Amino acid sequence: MENIFGTIENKFKQMELYELLITSAIGIAVLFFGYRIKKVAFFIIWFLIGYNLMLILMPFINSMVPEIVGSGLYQALLPIGGGVVLAMLGFTIEKFCVAAICFALVIIITVQYFGTEIPTLAVGAILGLVAGALATTLMKPAIIIATSLAGGYALTIALLNFFPEINKEIFYFPMIGGISLIGAIFQFSTTKHVE
């Protein structure tokens, strides 16, 4: 499983300058305006989740259908197609979308930083379900926090690629936390009277 997440990190390292700029722009928009543009933010977040899931599944798909390996078109379009399919789902079902984003964030953090052992995954899944249930009862704060975290993550990935001399082991979590906190404070203060 660690190789799977290494594949995603390598994909970010292979991003061109224009891709990093687009990722930065999307991260900033979702970070600071996630609640105001929640439908668009959900679409973007679910697109990124679907895109990354397809990146994870590509080695399996390539082994099952060897013709895809040699086709650059399929290699490029399958992750985009996976992103679009999940984005359409997330765009249409708001409460499910918020709960699933919270669940997915908890699972991703669990797998990346605590491992893939069954007891660890079970605890992560339980915490993810609790976070998802809380999110549906507290929609506005949950949307603001989820979009701030997603924007903070995207912006952190872009910044770490723009500035490779930054030590990822030391600054990864503080950057995500700090950027997300700034975004959440901004969103809470600017959406007091917005429903």
CSV table of C-alpha atoms in Angstrom, one decimal:
chain,number,residue,atom,x,y,z
A,1,MET,CA,0.0,0.0,0.0
A,2,GLU,CA,2.9,2.4,0.7
A,3,ASN,CA,4.0,2.0,-3.0
A,4,ILE,CA,0.5,3.2,-4.0
A,5,PHE,CA,0.8,6.4,-2.2
A,6,GLY,CA,4.4,6.8,-3.5
A,7,THR,CA,2.9,6.6,-7.0
A,8,ILE,CA,0.6,9.6,-6.2
A,9,GLU,CA,3.5,11.6,-4.7
A,10,ASN,CA,5.6,10.7,-7.8
A,11,LYS,CA,2.8,12.0,-10.0
A,12,PHE,CA,2.9,15.3,-8.2
A,13,LYS,CA,6.7,15.4,-8.7
A,14,GLN,CA,6.1,14.9,-12.5
A,15,MET,CA,3.7,17.8,-12.8
A,16,GLU,CA,4.5,20.5,-15.2
A,17,LEU,CA,4.6,24.2,-14.2
A,18,TYR,CA,1.1,24.9,-15.6
A,19,GLU,CA,-0.3,21.9,-13.7
A,20,LEU,CA,1.2,23.2,-10.5
A,21,LEU,CA,-0.2,26.7,-11.1
A,22,ILE,CA,-3.7,25.2,-11.8
A,23,THR,CA,-3.4,23.1,-8.6
A,24,SER,CA,-2.4,26.2,-6.7
A,25,ALA,CA,-5.3,28.3,-8.1
A,26,ILE,CA,-7.8,25.5,-7.3
A,27,GLY,CA,-6.3,25.1,-3.8
A,28,ILE,CA,-6.6,28.8,-3.1
A,29,ALA,CA,-10.2,29.0,-4.4
A,30,VAL,CA,-11.3,26.0,-2.3
A,31,LEU,CA,-9.3,27.2,0.7
A,32,PHE,CA,-10.8,30.7,0.9
A,33,PHE,CA,-14.1,30.4,-0.9
A,34,GLY,CA,-15.1,26.7,-0.4
A,35,TYR,CA,-18.4,27.5,1.4
A,36,ARG,CA,-19.4,30.2,-1.1
A,37,ILE,CA,-18.6,27.9,-4.1
A,38,LYS,CA,-19.5,24.7,-2.3
A,39,LYS,CA,-21.0,23.0,-5.4
A,40,VAL,CA,-17.9,23.8,-7.4
A,41,ALA,CA,-15.7,22.9,-4.5
A,42,PHE,CA,-17.5,19.5,-4.1
A,43,PHE,CA,-17.0,18.9,-7.8
A,44,ILE,CA,-13.3,19.8,-7.6
A,45,ILE,CA,-12.7,17.7,-4.4
A,46,TRP,CA,-14.5,14.7,-5.8
A,47,PHE,CA,-12.7,15.0,-9.1
A,48,LEU,CA,-9.4,15.0,-7.3
A,49,ILE,CA,-10.4,12.0,-5.2
A,50,GLY,CA,-11.6,10.1,-8.3
A,51,TYR,CA,-8.4,11.1,-10.2
A,52,ASN,CA,-6.2,9.8,-7.4
A,53,LEU,CA,-8.2,6.6,-7.0
A,54,MET,CA,-7.7,5.9,-10.7
A,55,LEU,CA,-4.0,6.6,-10.3
A,56,ILE,CA,-4.0,4.0,-7.5
A,57,LEU,CA,-5.9,1.5,-9.7
A,58,MET,CA,-3.9,2.1,-12.9
A,59,PRO,CA,-1.3,-0.6,-12.1
A,60,PHE,CA,-4.1,-3.2,-11.6
A,61,ILE,CA,-6.0,-2.1,-14.7
A,62,ASN,CA,-2.7,-2.2,-16.7
A,63,SER,CA,-2.1,-5.8,-15.6
A,64,MET,CA,-5.6,-6.8,-16.4
A,65,VAL,CA,-5.8,-5.1,-19.8
A,66,PRO,CA,-2.2,-5.0,-21.3
A,67,GLU,CA,-3.4,-3.0,-24.3
A,68,ILE,CA,-3.9,0.0,-22.1
A,69,VAL,CA,-0.2,0.1,-21.0
A,70,GLY,CA,1.0,1.1,-24.5
A,71,SER,CA,-1.7,3.7,-25.1
A,72,GLY,CA,-0.8,7.1,-23.8
A,73,LEU,CA,-4.4,8.2,-24.5
A,74,TYR,CA,-5.9,5.6,-22.1
A,75,GLN,CA,-3.2,6.4,-19.5
A,76,ALA,CA,-4.2,10.0,-19.6
A,77,LEU,CA,-8.0,9.6,-20.0
A,78,LEU,CA,-8.8,6.9,-17.4
A,79,PRO,CA,-7.8,9.0,-14.4
A,80,ILE,CA,-9.7,12.0,-15.8
A,81,GLY,CA,-12.7,9.8,-16.4
A,82,GLY,CA,-12.6,8.4,-12.9
A,83,GLY,CA,-12.4,12.0,-11.6
A,84,VAL,CA,-15.4,13.1,-13.7
A,85,VAL,CA,-17.6,10.2,-12.6
A,86,LEU,CA,-16.9,10.8,-8.9
A,87,ALA,CA,-17.2,14.6,-9.3
A,88,MET,CA,-20.7,14.2,-10.9
A,89,LEU,CA,-21.7,12.1,-7.9
A,90,GLY,CA,-20.3,14.5,-5.4
A,91,PHE,CA,-21.9,17.5,-7.2
A,92,THR,CA,-25.4,16.0,-6.9
A,93,ILE,CA,-25.5,14.6,-3.4
A,94,GLU,CA,-24.5,17.3,-0.9
A,95,LYS,CA,-24.9,15.6,2.5
A,96,PHE,CA,-23.4,12.4,1.3
A,97,CYS,CA,-20.6,14.4,-0.3
A,98,VAL,CA,-19.7,16.2,2.9
A,99,ALA,CA,-19.8,13.0,5.0
A,100,ALA,CA,-17.8,11.1,2.4
A,101,ILE,CA,-15.1,13.8,2.2
A,102,CYS,CA,-14.7,13.7,5.9
A,103,PHE,CA,-14.5,9.9,5.9
A,104,ALA,CA,-12.0,10.0,3.0
A,105,LEU,CA,-9.8,12.5,4.7
A,106,VAL,CA,-9.7,10.4,7.9
A,107,ILE,CA,-8.9,7.2,5.9
A,108,ILE,CA,-6.2,8.9,3.8
A,109,ILE,CA,-4.5,10.3,6.9
A,110,THR,CA,-4.8,6.9,8.6
A,111,VAL,CA,-3.3,5.0,5.7
A,112,GLN,CA,-0.5,7.5,5.0
A,113,TYR,CA,0.7,8.0,8.5
A,114,PHE,CA,-0.4,5.0,10.6
A,115,GLY,CA,-0.3,2.1,8.2
A,116,THR,CA,-2.6,-0.4,6.6
A,117,GLU,CA,-2.9,-3.0,9.3
A,118,ILE,CA,-6.5,-4.2,9.8
A,119,PRO,CA,-6.9,-2.8,13.4
A,120,THR,CA,-5.5,0.6,12.3
A,121,LEU,CA,-7.9,0.7,9.3
A,122,ALA,CA,-10.8,-0.3,11.5
A,123,VAL,CA,-10.1,2.5,14.0
A,124,GLY,CA,-9.7,4.9,11.0
A,125,ALA,CA,-13.0,3.8,9.5
A,126,ILE,CA,-14.8,4.2,12.8
A,127,LEU,CA,-13.3,7.7,13.3
A,128,GLY,CA,-14.2,8.5,9.7
A,129,LEU,CA,-17.8,7.4,10.2
A,130,VAL,CA,-18.0,9.6,13.3
A,131,ALA,CA,-16.5,12.5,11.5
A,132,GLY,CA,-18.9,12.0,8.6
A,133,ALA,CA,-22.0,11.8,10.9
A,134,LEU,CA,-20.9,14.9,12.7
A,135,ALA,CA,-20.4,16.7,9.4
A,136,THR,CA,-24.0,16.0,8.2
A,137,THR,CA,-25.4,17.5,11.4
A,138,LEU,CA,-23.1,20.5,11.3
A,139,MET,CA,-23.2,21.2,7.6
A,140,LYS,CA,-21.8,24.8,7.4
A,141,PRO,CA,-18.8,24.3,9.7
A,142,ALA,CA,-18.1,20.9,8.2
A,143,ILE,CA,-18.1,22.3,4.7
A,144,ILE,CA,-15.8,25.1,5.7
A,145,ILE,CA,-13.4,22.8,7.5
A,146,ALA,CA,-13.5,20.1,4.8
A,147,THR,CA,-12.9,22.7,2.0
A,148,SER,CA,-10.2,24.4,4.0
A,149,LEU,CA,-8.4,21.1,4.5
A,150,ALA,CA,-8.7,20.1,0.9
A,151,GLY,CA,-7.5,23.5,-0.2
A,152,GLY,CA,-4.7,23.4,2.3
A,153,TYR,CA,-3.6,20.0,1.1
A,154,ALA,CA,-3.6,21.0,-2.6
A,155,LEU,CA,-1.7,24.2,-1.8
A,156,THR,CA,0.8,22.4,0.3
A,157,ILE,CA,1.5,19.8,-2.4
A,158,ALA,CA,2.0,22.7,-4.9
A,159,LEU,CA,4.2,24.7,-2.6
A,160,LEU,CA,6.4,21.6,-1.8
A,161,ASN,CA,6.9,21.1,-5.5
A,162,PHE,CA,7.6,24.8,-6.2
A,163,PHE,CA,10.2,24.8,-3.4
A,164,PRO,CA,11.8,21.3,-3.2
A,165,GLU,CA,14.4,22.5,-0.7
A,166,ILE,CA,11.6,22.5,2.0
A,167,ASN,CA,12.0,19.5,4.2
A,168,LYS,CA,8.7,17.5,3.7
A,169,GLU,CA,9.2,15.4,6.8
A,170,ILE,CA,9.3,18.4,9.1
A,171,PHE,CA,7.0,20.9,7.4
A,172,TYR,CA,4.3,18.8,5.6
A,173,PHE,CA,1.8,18.7,8.6
A,174,PRO,CA,2.5,22.2,9.9
A,175,MET,CA,2.0,23.6,6.4
A,176,ILE,CA,-1.3,21.8,5.8
A,177,GLY,CA,-2.5,22.7,9.3
A,178,GLY,CA,-1.4,26.3,9.1
A,179,ILE,CA,-2.8,26.9,5.6
A,180,SER,CA,-6.0,25.2,6.5
A,181,LEU,CA,-6.5,27.2,9.7
A,182,ILE,CA,-6.0,30.4,7.8
A,183,GLY,CA,-8.6,29.4,5.2
A,184,ALA,CA,-11.1,28.2,7.8
A,185,ILE,CA,-10.7,31.5,9.8
A,186,PHE,CA,-11.2,33.5,6.6
A,187,GLN,CA,-14.3,31.5,5.6
A,188,PHE,CA,-15.9,31.6,9.0
A,189,SER,CA,-15.4,35.4,9.2
A,190,THR,CA,-16.7,36.1,5.7
A,191,THR,CA,-19.7,33.8,5.7
A,192,LYS,CA,-21.4,34.7,9.0
A,193,HIS,CA,-24.6,35.8,7.2
A,194,VAL,CA,-24.4,33.4,4.3
A,195,GLU,CA,-26.6,30.3,4.3
